[in-house]
Short mmCIF file of C-alpha atoms in Angstrom, two decimals:
data_model
loop_
_atom_site.label_atom_id
_atom_site.label_comp_id
_atom_site.label_asym_id
_atom_site.label_seq_id
_atom_site.Cartn_x
_atom_site.Cartn_y
_atom_site.Cartn_z
CA GLU A 1 -8.28 20.70 -17.91
CA THR A 2 -5.52 18.92 -19.91
CA GLY A 3 -7.43 19.15 -23.22
CA VAL A 4 -7.46 15.50 -23.65
CA THR A 5 -10.99 13.99 -23.88
CA GLN A 6 -12.12 10.40 -23.63
CA SER A 7 -15.33 8.60 -24.48
CA PRO A 8 -17.32 6.97 -23.17
CA THR A 9 -16.66 7.70 -19.43
CA HIS A 10 -18.29 4.62 -18.21
CA LEU A 11 -19.45 1.35 -20.02
CA ILE A 12 -20.49 -2.09 -19.08
CA LYS A 13 -19.86 -5.11 -21.41
CA THR A 14 -20.22 -8.81 -21.04
CA ARG A 15 -17.41 -11.44 -21.53
CA GLY A 16 -16.64 -12.15 -25.13
CA GLN A 17 -17.96 -8.80 -26.40
CA GLN A 18 -15.69 -6.11 -28.06
CA VAL A 19 -15.18 -2.67 -27.01
CA THR A 20 -13.87 0.62 -28.69
CA LEU A 21 -12.61 3.48 -26.54
CA ARG A 22 -11.89 6.90 -28.09
CA CYS A 23 -9.43 9.69 -27.25
CA SER A 24 -8.93 13.23 -28.60
CA SER A 25 -5.54 14.50 -27.78
CA GLN A 26 -4.34 17.90 -26.89
CA SER A 27 -3.74 20.34 -29.78
CA GLY A 28 -0.30 20.01 -31.22
CA HIS A 29 0.36 16.65 -29.55
CA ASN A 30 1.22 13.89 -31.97
CA THR A 31 1.87 11.13 -29.55
CA VAL A 32 -0.90 9.29 -27.76
CA SER A 33 -0.35 6.61 -25.15
CA TRP A 34 -2.93 4.09 -23.68
CA TYR A 35 -2.81 2.73 -20.04
CA GLN A 36 -4.90 0.25 -18.15
CA GLN A 37 -5.30 1.09 -14.43
CA ALA A 38 -6.74 -1.56 -12.13
CA LEU A 39 -8.20 -0.51 -8.87
CA GLY A 40 -5.41 0.45 -6.30
CA GLN A 41 -2.67 -0.16 -8.89
CA GLY A 42 -0.55 2.25 -11.17
CA PRO A 43 -1.20 2.72 -14.70
CA GLN A 44 0.10 -0.11 -16.88
CA PHE A 45 1.39 0.85 -20.35
CA ILE A 46 -0.66 -0.69 -23.19
CA PHE A 47 0.81 0.92 -26.28
CA GLN A 48 1.90 4.35 -27.76
CA TYR A 49 1.07 5.89 -31.03
CA TYR A 50 3.25 8.42 -32.88
CA ARG A 51 2.34 9.88 -36.09
CA GLU A 52 -0.29 7.16 -36.79
CA GLU A 53 2.20 4.15 -36.04
CA GLU A 54 2.43 2.06 -33.17
CA ASN A 55 5.63 3.07 -31.32
CA GLY A 56 5.94 0.82 -28.37
CA ARG A 57 3.83 -1.80 -26.62
CA GLY A 58 3.49 -3.15 -23.16
CA ASN A 59 2.79 -6.76 -22.12
CA PHE A 60 -0.73 -6.85 -23.51
CA PRO A 61 -2.30 -9.59 -25.76
CA PRO A 62 -2.94 -8.97 -29.43
CA ARG A 63 -6.61 -8.65 -28.59
CA PHE A 64 -5.60 -5.11 -27.41
CA SER A 65 -5.32 -3.04 -30.57
CA GLY A 66 -5.26 0.60 -31.53
CA LEU A 67 -5.30 3.23 -34.24
CA GLN A 68 -4.27 6.92 -34.47
CA PHE A 69 -5.78 9.06 -37.05
CA PRO A 70 -4.44 11.86 -39.02
CA ASN A 71 -5.67 14.41 -36.53
CA TYR A 72 -3.92 12.33 -33.77
CA SER A 73 -6.99 11.26 -32.13
CA SER A 74 -6.88 7.56 -31.21
CA GLU A 75 -8.91 4.44 -30.43
CA LEU A 76 -8.31 1.50 -28.19
CA ASN A 77 -10.05 -1.66 -29.24
CA VAL A 78 -10.35 -4.70 -27.02
CA ASN A 79 -11.72 -7.92 -28.39
CA ALA A 80 -12.95 -11.13 -26.52
CA LEU A 81 -13.46 -9.31 -23.39
CA GLU A 82 -12.40 -11.00 -20.14
CA LEU A 83 -13.46 -10.21 -16.59
CA ASP A 84 -9.90 -9.04 -15.71
CA ASP A 85 -10.36 -6.34 -18.40
CA SER A 86 -12.40 -4.40 -16.07
CA ALA A 87 -10.37 -1.27 -15.26
CA LEU A 88 -9.90 2.49 -15.90
CA TYR A 89 -8.50 3.06 -19.32
CA LEU A 90 -6.38 6.21 -19.55
CA CYS A 91 -5.29 8.09 -22.68
CA ALA A 92 -2.46 10.51 -22.52
CA SER A 93 -1.09 12.78 -25.14
CA SER A 94 2.34 14.29 -24.98
CA LEU A 95 4.36 16.75 -26.73
CA PRO A 96 6.50 15.72 -29.87
CA GLY A 97 9.35 13.78 -28.90
CA LEU A 98 12.45 12.99 -30.89
CA ALA A 99 11.59 11.43 -34.33
CA GLY A 100 10.83 7.70 -33.79
CA ALA A 101 11.47 7.93 -30.05
CA SER A 102 9.22 6.05 -27.67
CA VAL A 103 10.03 8.33 -24.70
CA THR A 104 8.28 11.61 -24.75
CA GLY A 105 7.70 14.44 -22.28
CA GLU A 106 5.08 15.18 -19.82
CA LEU A 107 1.86 13.18 -20.23
CA PHE A 108 -1.43 14.94 -20.32
CA PHE A 109 -4.27 12.56 -19.25
CA GLY A 110 -7.79 12.37 -19.99
CA GLU A 111 -10.31 11.45 -17.36
CA GLY A 112 -10.42 7.96 -18.49
CA SER A 113 -12.97 5.34 -19.49
CA ARG A 114 -14.22 3.03 -16.85
CA LEU A 115 -14.96 -0.39 -18.24
CA THR A 116 -16.79 -3.03 -16.37
CA VAL A 117 -16.93 -6.54 -17.77
CA LEU A 118 -19.61 -8.80 -16.30
CA GLY B 1 11.26 -5.68 -17.48
CA GLN B 2 11.84 -2.49 -15.66
CA ASN B 3 10.91 -2.66 -12.07
CA ILE B 4 9.94 0.49 -10.21
CA ASP B 5 9.54 0.25 -6.55
CA GLN B 6 7.55 2.65 -4.29
CA PRO B 7 6.05 2.19 -0.84
CA THR B 8 2.43 1.17 -0.98
CA GLU B 9 1.07 3.47 1.56
CA MET B 10 2.18 6.41 3.78
CA THR B 11 0.47 8.54 6.54
CA ALA B 12 1.44 11.94 7.81
CA THR B 13 -0.22 14.84 9.61
CA GLU B 14 -1.17 18.27 8.37
CA GLY B 15 1.66 20.75 8.26
CA ALA B 16 4.43 17.92 8.41
CA ILE B 17 6.96 17.06 5.64
CA VAL B 18 6.89 13.69 3.92
CA GLN B 19 9.38 11.95 1.57
CA ILE B 20 8.18 9.32 -0.98
CA ASN B 21 10.90 7.20 -2.39
CA CYS B 22 11.18 5.54 -5.87
CA THR B 23 13.94 3.04 -6.97
CA TYR B 24 14.33 1.66 -10.50
CA GLN B 25 16.83 -0.24 -12.54
CA THR B 26 19.15 2.21 -14.23
CA SER B 27 19.53 0.56 -17.59
CA GLY B 28 18.11 2.61 -20.39
CA PHE B 29 16.93 5.47 -18.05
CA ASN B 30 15.61 8.42 -19.99
CA GLY B 31 13.88 10.70 -17.41
CA LEU B 32 11.71 10.35 -14.40
CA PHE B 33 8.22 11.96 -13.75
CA TRP B 34 6.13 12.22 -10.64
CA TYR B 35 2.31 12.49 -10.97
CA GLN B 36 -0.43 13.01 -8.40
CA GLN B 37 -3.59 11.09 -8.71
CA HIS B 38 -6.65 11.84 -6.58
CA ALA B 39 -9.15 8.94 -6.18
CA GLY B 40 -11.31 8.55 -9.19
CA GLU B 41 -9.43 11.16 -11.24
CA ALA B 42 -6.71 11.17 -13.86
CA PRO B 43 -2.98 11.61 -12.89
CA THR B 44 -1.65 15.14 -13.09
CA PHE B 45 1.96 16.02 -13.68
CA LEU B 46 4.05 17.24 -10.79
CA SER B 47 7.72 17.04 -11.78
CA TYR B 48 10.35 15.84 -14.24
CA ASN B 49 14.00 15.02 -13.45
CA VAL B 50 16.43 13.94 -16.12
CA LEU B 51 19.67 15.23 -14.32
CA ASP B 52 20.94 14.50 -10.82
CA GLY B 53 19.78 16.92 -8.15
CA LEU B 54 16.82 18.62 -6.75
CA GLU B 55 14.08 20.37 -8.60
CA GLU B 56 11.96 22.55 -6.47
CA LYS B 57 8.45 23.65 -7.23
CA GLY B 58 6.61 25.41 -4.43
CA ARG B 59 5.89 23.00 -1.78
CA PHE B 60 6.85 20.09 -3.84
CA SER B 61 10.41 19.02 -4.78
CA SER B 62 11.85 16.04 -6.50
CA PHE B 63 15.33 14.61 -6.28
CA LEU B 64 17.20 12.32 -8.61
CA SER B 65 20.33 10.26 -8.48
CA ARG B 66 20.78 8.40 -11.67
CA SER B 67 23.78 6.40 -10.55
CA LYS B 68 21.68 4.98 -7.62
CA GLY B 69 18.57 4.62 -9.61
CA TYR B 70 16.72 6.58 -6.88
CA SER B 71 14.41 9.52 -6.76
CA TYR B 72 12.13 11.02 -4.14
CA LEU B 73 9.32 13.37 -3.98
CA LEU B 74 9.22 15.70 -0.99
CA LEU B 75 6.06 17.38 0.11
CA LYS B 76 6.39 20.24 2.57
CA GLU B 77 3.75 21.87 4.82
CA LEU B 78 1.17 19.15 4.11
CA GLN B 79 -2.36 19.91 3.44
CA MET B 80 -5.51 17.81 3.57
CA LYS B 81 -5.82 17.96 -0.02
CA ASP B 82 -2.50 16.31 -0.65
CA SER B 83 -4.25 13.11 0.32
CA ALA B 84 -3.79 11.14 -3.10
CA SER B 85 -1.62 8.64 -4.83
CA TYR B 86 1.77 9.60 -5.99
CA LEU B 87 3.02 7.81 -9.02
CA CYS B 88 6.53 7.53 -10.07
CA GLU B 89 6.98 7.12 -13.91
CA VAL B 90 10.28 6.27 -15.50
CA GLY B 91 11.09 6.69 -19.21
CA PHE B 92 12.87 3.72 -20.59
CA GLN B 93 12.19 2.68 -24.15
CA LYS B 94 8.57 2.98 -22.97
CA LEU B 95 7.14 4.81 -20.12
CA VAL B 96 6.66 2.68 -16.94
CA PHE B 97 4.62 3.59 -13.91
CA GLY B 98 5.35 2.28 -10.35
CA THR B 99 2.16 1.04 -8.50
CA GLY B 100 1.98 4.33 -6.70
CA THR B 101 2.21 5.43 -3.00
CA ARG B 102 -1.11 6.19 -1.28
CA LEU B 103 -0.66 9.16 1.00
CA LEU B 104 -3.16 10.01 3.75
CA VAL B 105 -2.95 13.16 5.46
CA SER B 106 -4.60 13.51 8.84
CA PRO B 107 -5.55 16.62 10.75
#
């Protein structure tokens, strides 16, 4: 148990819809990172939030957006869903890094939210 | 971008030793992590290297050579439960995962 919880665990959407995924980070962790993992692939970095600000972004279009709240929980929003968005979405929290740094320590992953887009 | 290369798949037998290699481009390197991921589960942390050399942790060891952009994860006395994907993750300005190495341990 990492202390990182994600919801929902599974969901099915249709093309064009919007989805919000949620993540509660481990106590004391102020950095949350989101990853997309397609079947048989490694996790792909979407973005990271540090103290409620986006602090690094991977190669994902603007329809992938996020938020971090004062309690360090986080949301991932995906608009205009496409079939290729079907994947496991992983949230990971980490110990505080250097101020403003994108690179942090060990990641503690939640169990993920499996999204299927039909 | 930062390319991280790992073999796609490896097989080994119970009780054996296996070495999983990971190479990466060296520019902006800021630490390397290894994670284990069982099918259908989240990745779990195995090891962290930021300085050159070998870090040993029970049956698992991880090695780093920063000048060569090279790391390996060594698994000794393999057990069936070690069948999983092993992910090499490198810290640059952002954290980048390799595609993972699927290890199958057979009896």
